[in-house]
PDB file of C-alpha atoms in Angstrom:
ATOM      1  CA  UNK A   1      -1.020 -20.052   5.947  1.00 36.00           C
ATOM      2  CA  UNK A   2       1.676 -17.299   5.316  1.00 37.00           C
ATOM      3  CA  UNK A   3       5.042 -18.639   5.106  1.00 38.00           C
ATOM      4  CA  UNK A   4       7.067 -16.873   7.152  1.00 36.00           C
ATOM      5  CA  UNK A   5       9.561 -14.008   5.467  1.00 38.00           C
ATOM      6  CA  UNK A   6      12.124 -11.605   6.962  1.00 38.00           C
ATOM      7  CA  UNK A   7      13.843  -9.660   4.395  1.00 40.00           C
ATOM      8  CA  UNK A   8      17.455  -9.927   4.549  1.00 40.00           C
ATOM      9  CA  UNK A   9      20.338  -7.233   4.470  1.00 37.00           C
ATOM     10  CA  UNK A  10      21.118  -9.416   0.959  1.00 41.00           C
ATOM     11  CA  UNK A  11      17.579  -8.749  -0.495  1.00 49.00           C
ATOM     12  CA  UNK A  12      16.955  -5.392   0.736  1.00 45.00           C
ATOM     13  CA  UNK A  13      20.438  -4.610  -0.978  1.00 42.00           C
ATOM     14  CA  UNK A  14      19.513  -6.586  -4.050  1.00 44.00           C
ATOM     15  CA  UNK A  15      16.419  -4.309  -3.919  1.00 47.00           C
ATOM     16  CA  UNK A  16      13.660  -7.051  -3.292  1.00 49.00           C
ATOM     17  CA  UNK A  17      11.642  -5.129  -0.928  1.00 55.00           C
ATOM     18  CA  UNK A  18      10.278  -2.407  -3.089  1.00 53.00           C
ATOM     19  CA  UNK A  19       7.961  -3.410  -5.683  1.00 54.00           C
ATOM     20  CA  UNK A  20       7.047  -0.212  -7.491  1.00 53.00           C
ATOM     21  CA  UNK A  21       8.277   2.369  -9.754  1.00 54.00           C
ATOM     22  CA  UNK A  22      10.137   5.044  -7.391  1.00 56.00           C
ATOM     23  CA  UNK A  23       7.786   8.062  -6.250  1.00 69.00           C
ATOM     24  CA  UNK A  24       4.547   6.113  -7.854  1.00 86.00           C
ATOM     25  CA  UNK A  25       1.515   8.485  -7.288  1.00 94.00           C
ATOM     26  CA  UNK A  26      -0.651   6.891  -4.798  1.00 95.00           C
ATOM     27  CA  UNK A  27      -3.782   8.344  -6.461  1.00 96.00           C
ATOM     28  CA  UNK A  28      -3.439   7.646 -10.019  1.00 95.00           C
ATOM     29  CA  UNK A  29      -2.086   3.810  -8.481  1.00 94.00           C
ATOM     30  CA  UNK A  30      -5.241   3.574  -7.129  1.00 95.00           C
ATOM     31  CA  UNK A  31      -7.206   4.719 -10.051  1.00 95.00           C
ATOM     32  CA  UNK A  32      -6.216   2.111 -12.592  1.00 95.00           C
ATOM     33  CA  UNK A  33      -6.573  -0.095 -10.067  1.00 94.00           C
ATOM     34  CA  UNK A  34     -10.117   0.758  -9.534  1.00 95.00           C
ATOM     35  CA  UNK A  35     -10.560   1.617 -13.925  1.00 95.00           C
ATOM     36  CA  UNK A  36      -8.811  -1.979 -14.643  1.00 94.00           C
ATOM     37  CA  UNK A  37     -11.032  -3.342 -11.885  1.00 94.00           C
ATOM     38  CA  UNK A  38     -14.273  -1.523 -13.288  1.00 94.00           C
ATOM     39  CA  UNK A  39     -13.368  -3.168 -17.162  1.00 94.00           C
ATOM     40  CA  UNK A  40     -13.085  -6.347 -15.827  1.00 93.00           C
ATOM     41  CA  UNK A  41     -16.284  -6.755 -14.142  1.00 94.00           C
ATOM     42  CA  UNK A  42     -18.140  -5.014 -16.598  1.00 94.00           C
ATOM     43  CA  UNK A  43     -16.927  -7.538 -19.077  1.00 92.00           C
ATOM     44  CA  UNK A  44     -17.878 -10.827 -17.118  1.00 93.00           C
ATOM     45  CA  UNK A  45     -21.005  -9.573 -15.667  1.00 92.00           C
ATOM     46  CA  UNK A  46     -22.499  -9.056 -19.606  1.00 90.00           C
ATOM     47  CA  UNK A  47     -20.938 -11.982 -20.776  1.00 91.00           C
ATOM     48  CA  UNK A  48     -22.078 -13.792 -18.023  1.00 92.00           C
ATOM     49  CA  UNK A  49     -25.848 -12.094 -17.997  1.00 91.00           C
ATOM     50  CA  UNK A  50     -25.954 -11.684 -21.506  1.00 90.00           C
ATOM     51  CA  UNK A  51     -25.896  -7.513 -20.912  1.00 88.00           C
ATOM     52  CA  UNK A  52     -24.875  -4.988 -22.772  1.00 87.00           C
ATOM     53  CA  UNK A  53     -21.182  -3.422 -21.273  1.00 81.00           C
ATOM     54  CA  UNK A  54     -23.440  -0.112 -20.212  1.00 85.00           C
ATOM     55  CA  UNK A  55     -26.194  -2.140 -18.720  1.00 86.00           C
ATOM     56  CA  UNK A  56     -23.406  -3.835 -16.307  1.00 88.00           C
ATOM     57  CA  UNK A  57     -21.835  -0.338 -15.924  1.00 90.00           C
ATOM     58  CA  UNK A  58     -24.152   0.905 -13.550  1.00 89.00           C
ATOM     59  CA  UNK A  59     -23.793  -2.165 -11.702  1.00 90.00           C
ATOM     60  CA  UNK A  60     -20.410  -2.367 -11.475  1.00 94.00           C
ATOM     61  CA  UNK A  61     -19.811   0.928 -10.263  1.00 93.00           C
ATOM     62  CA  UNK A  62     -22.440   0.981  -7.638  1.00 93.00           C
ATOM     63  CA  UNK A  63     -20.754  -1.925  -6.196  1.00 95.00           C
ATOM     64  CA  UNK A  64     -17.003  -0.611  -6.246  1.00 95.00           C
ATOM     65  CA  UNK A  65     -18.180   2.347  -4.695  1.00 95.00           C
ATOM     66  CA  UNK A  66     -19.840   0.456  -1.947  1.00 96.00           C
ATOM     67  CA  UNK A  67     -16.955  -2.081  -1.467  1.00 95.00           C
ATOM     68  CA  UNK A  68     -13.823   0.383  -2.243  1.00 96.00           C
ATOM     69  CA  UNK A  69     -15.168   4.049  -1.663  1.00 97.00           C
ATOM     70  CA  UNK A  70     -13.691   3.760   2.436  1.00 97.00           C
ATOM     71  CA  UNK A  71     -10.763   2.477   0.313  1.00 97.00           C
ATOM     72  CA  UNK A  72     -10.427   5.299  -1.833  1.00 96.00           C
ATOM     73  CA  UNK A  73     -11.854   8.044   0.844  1.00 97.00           C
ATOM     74  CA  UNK A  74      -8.811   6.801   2.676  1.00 98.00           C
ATOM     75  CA  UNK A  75      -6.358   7.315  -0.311  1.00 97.00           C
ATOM     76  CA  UNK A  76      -7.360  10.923  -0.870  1.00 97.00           C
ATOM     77  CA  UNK A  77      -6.979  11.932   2.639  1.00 97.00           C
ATOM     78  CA  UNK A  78      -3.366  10.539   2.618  1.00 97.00           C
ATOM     79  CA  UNK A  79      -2.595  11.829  -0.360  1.00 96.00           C
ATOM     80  CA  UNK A  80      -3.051  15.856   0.874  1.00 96.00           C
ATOM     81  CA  UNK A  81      -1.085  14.748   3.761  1.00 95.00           C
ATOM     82  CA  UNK A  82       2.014  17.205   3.717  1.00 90.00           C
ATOM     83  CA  UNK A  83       4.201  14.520   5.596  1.00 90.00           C
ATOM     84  CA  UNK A  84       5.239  11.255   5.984  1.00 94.00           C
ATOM     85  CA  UNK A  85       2.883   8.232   6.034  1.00 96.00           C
ATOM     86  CA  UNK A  86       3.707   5.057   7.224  1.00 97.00           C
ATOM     87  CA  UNK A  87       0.828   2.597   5.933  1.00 97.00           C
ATOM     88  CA  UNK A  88       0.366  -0.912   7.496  1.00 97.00           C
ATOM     89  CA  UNK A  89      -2.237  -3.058   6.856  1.00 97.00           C
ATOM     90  CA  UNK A  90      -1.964  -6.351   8.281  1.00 96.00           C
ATOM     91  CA  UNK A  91      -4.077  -9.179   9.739  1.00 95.00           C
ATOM     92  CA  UNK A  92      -4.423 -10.363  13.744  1.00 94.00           C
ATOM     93  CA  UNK A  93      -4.051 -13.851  12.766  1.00 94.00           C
ATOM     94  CA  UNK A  94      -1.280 -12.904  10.640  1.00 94.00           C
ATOM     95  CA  UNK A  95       2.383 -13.806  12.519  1.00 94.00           C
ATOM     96  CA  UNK A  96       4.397 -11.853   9.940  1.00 94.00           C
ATOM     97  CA  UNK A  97       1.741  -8.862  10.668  1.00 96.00           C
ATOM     98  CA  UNK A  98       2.072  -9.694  14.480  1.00 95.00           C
ATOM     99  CA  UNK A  99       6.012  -9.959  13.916  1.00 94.00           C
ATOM    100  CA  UNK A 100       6.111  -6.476  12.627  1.00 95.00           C
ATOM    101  CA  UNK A 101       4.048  -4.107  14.654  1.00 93.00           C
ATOM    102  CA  UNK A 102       6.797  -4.140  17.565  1.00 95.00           C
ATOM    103  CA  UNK A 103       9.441  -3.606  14.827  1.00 95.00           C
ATOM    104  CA  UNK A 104       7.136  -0.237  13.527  1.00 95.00           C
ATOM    105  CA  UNK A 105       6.166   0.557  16.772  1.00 95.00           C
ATOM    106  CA  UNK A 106       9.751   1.089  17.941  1.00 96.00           C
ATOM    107  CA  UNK A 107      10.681   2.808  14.271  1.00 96.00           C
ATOM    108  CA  UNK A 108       7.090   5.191  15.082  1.00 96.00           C
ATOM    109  CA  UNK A 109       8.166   6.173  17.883  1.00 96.00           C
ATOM    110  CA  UNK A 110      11.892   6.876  16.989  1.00 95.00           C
ATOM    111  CA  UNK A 111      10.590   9.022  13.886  1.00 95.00           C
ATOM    112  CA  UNK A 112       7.833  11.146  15.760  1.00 94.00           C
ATOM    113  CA  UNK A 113       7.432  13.116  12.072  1.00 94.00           C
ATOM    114  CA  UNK A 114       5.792  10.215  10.510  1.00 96.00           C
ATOM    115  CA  UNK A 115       2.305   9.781  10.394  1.00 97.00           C
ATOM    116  CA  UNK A 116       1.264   6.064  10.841  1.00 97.00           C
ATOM    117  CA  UNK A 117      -1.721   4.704   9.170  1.00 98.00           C
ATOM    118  CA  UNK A 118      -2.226   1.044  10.912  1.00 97.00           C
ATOM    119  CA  UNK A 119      -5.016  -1.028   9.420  1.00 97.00           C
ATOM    120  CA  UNK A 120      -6.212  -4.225   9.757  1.00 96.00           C
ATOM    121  CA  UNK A 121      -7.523  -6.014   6.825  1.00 95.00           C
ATOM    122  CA  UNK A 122     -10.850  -6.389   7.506  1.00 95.00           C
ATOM    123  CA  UNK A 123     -11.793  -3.012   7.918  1.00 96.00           C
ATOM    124  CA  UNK A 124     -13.733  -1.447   4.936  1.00 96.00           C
ATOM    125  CA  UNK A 125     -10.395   0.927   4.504  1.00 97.00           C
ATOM    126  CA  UNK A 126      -7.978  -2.340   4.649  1.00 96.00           C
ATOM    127  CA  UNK A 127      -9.372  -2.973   1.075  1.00 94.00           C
ATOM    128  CA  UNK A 128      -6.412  -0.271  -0.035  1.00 96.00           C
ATOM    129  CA  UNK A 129      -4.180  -2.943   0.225  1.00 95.00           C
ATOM    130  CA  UNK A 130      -5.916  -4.641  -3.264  1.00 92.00           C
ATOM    131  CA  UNK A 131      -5.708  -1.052  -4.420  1.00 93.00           C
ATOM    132  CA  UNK A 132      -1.802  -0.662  -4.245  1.00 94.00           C
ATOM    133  CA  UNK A 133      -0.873  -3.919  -4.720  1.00 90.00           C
ATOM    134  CA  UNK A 134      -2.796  -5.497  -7.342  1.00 77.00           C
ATOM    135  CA  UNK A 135      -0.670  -8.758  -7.712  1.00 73.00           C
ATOM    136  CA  UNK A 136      -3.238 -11.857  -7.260  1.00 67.00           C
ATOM    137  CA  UNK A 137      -0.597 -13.529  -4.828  1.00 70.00           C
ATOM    138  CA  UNK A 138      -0.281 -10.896  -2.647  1.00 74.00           C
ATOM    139  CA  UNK A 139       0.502 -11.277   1.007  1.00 90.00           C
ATOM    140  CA  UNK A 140       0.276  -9.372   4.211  1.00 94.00           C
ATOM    141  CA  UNK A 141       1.261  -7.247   5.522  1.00 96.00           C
ATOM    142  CA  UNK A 142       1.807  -4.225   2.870  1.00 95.00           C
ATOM    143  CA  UNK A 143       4.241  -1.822   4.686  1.00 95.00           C
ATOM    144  CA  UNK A 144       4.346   1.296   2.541  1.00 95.00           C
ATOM    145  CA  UNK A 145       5.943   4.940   2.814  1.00 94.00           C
ATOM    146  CA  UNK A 146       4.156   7.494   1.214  1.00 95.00           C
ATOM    147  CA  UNK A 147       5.392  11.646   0.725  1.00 92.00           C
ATOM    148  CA  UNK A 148       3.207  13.780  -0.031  1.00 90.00           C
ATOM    149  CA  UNK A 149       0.642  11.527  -2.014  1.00 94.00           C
ATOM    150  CA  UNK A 150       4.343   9.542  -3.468  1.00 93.00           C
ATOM    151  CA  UNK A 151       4.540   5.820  -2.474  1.00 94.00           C
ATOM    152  CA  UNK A 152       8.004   5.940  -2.249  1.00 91.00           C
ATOM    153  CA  UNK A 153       8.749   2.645  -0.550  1.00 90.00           C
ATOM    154  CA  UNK A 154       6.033  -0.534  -0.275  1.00 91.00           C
ATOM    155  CA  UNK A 155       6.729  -4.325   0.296  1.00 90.00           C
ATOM    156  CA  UNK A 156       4.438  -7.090   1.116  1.00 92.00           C
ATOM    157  CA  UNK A 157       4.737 -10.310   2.839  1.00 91.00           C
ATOM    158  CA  UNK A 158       7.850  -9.293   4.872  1.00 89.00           C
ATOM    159  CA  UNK A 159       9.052  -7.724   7.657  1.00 88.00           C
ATOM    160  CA  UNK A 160      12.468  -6.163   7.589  1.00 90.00           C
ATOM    161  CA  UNK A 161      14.951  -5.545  10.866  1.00 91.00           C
ATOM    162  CA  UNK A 162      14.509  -1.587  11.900  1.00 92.00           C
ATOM    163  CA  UNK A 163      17.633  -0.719  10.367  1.00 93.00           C
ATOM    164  CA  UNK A 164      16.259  -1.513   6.699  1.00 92.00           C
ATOM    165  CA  UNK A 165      13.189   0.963   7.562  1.00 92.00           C
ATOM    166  CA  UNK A 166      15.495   3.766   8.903  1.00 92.00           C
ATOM    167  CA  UNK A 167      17.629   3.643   5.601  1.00 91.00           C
ATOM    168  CA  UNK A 168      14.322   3.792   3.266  1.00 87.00           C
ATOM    169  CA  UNK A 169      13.108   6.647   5.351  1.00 91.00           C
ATOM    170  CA  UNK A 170      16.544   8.172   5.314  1.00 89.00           C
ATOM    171  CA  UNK A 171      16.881   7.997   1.903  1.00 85.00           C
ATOM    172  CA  UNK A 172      13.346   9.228   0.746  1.00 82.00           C
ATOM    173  CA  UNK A 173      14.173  12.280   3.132  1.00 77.00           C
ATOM    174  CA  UNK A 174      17.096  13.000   1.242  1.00 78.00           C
ATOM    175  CA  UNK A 175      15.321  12.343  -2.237  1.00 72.00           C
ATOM    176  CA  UNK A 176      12.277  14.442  -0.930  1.00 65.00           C
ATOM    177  CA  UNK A 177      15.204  17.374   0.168  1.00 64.00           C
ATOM    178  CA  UNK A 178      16.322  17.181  -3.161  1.00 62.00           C
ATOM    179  CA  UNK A 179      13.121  17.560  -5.286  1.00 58.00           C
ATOM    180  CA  UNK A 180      12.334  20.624  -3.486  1.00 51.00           C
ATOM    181  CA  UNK A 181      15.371  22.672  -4.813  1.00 48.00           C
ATOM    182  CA  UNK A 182      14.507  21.113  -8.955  1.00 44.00           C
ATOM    183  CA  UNK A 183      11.239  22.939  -9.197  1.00 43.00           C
TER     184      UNK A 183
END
């Protein structure tokens, strides 16, 4: 079982929530993911079959793409989103998940610009969660913000009080506002 996590003003300050690079691109993020994945398997399917790396290639990739290519689908179609995205993917059985959706719900419908993308798990698209967060100990849910194919905010295993959402979204706003007048 989940232990139970609510970020704190402290942590969110101390800038625990966010565990990526600012502005990571969700599509190359996913890519390595997928290329690291790819190696690996590769690797301990020959070793373990006594194959040659392009024998297990095939292989390999036939099975990401069956197991990840919702996933990925997913990815690309956020990615040409022009807005906002707000990207949950939780669990039922998961009280930190359940814990959260009111607290989204209530920011959702307070920011009627964002686009929410609410998976569960389970579903052949919830694999996106091992895409973006590759850590081994991960834990749901994964709340991210993404901008225009941009995570620009993600945590996992918490749930933070609204006000800690609407000061993430406020600030990528003014970030986003800002990158338009560089180019």
């Amino acid at each position: 079982m989940q232990e139970e996590k609510f970020i704190s003003w402290k942590d969110h300050r101390a800038g625990k929530m966010n565990d990526l690079a600012p502005s990571a691109d969700l599509i190359s993020l996913v890519q390595e993911s997928l290329a690291s994945r790819e190696e690996a398997m590769k690797r301990e399917l020959a070793a373990k079959y006594l194959l040659c790396e392009d024998e297990a290639s095939d292989i390999v990739s036939s099975f990401l793409q069956r197991s990840y290519g919702p996933a990925f689908a997913l990815t690309e179609e956020i990615a040409r989103r022009e807005g906002t995205v707000l990207l949950f993917i939780g669990r039922k059985d998961c009280a930190i998940c359940q814990r959260c959706q009111p607290i989204l719900s209530e920011f959702i419908l307070e920011h009627k610009d964002i686009e929410p993308v609410i998976l569960d798990y389970s579903q052949p698209e919830g694999l996106l969660y091992h895409l973006i967060h590759r850590d081994e100990q991960g834990m749901l849910p994964l709340i991210a913000f993404i901008s225009c194919g941009k995570i620009m905010m993600k945590s996992c295993g918490e749930c933070a009080a609204i006000q800690i959402y609407d000061e993430h979204y406020r600030n990528m706003s003014e970030e986003c506002r800002q990158n338009i007048y560089v180019h």
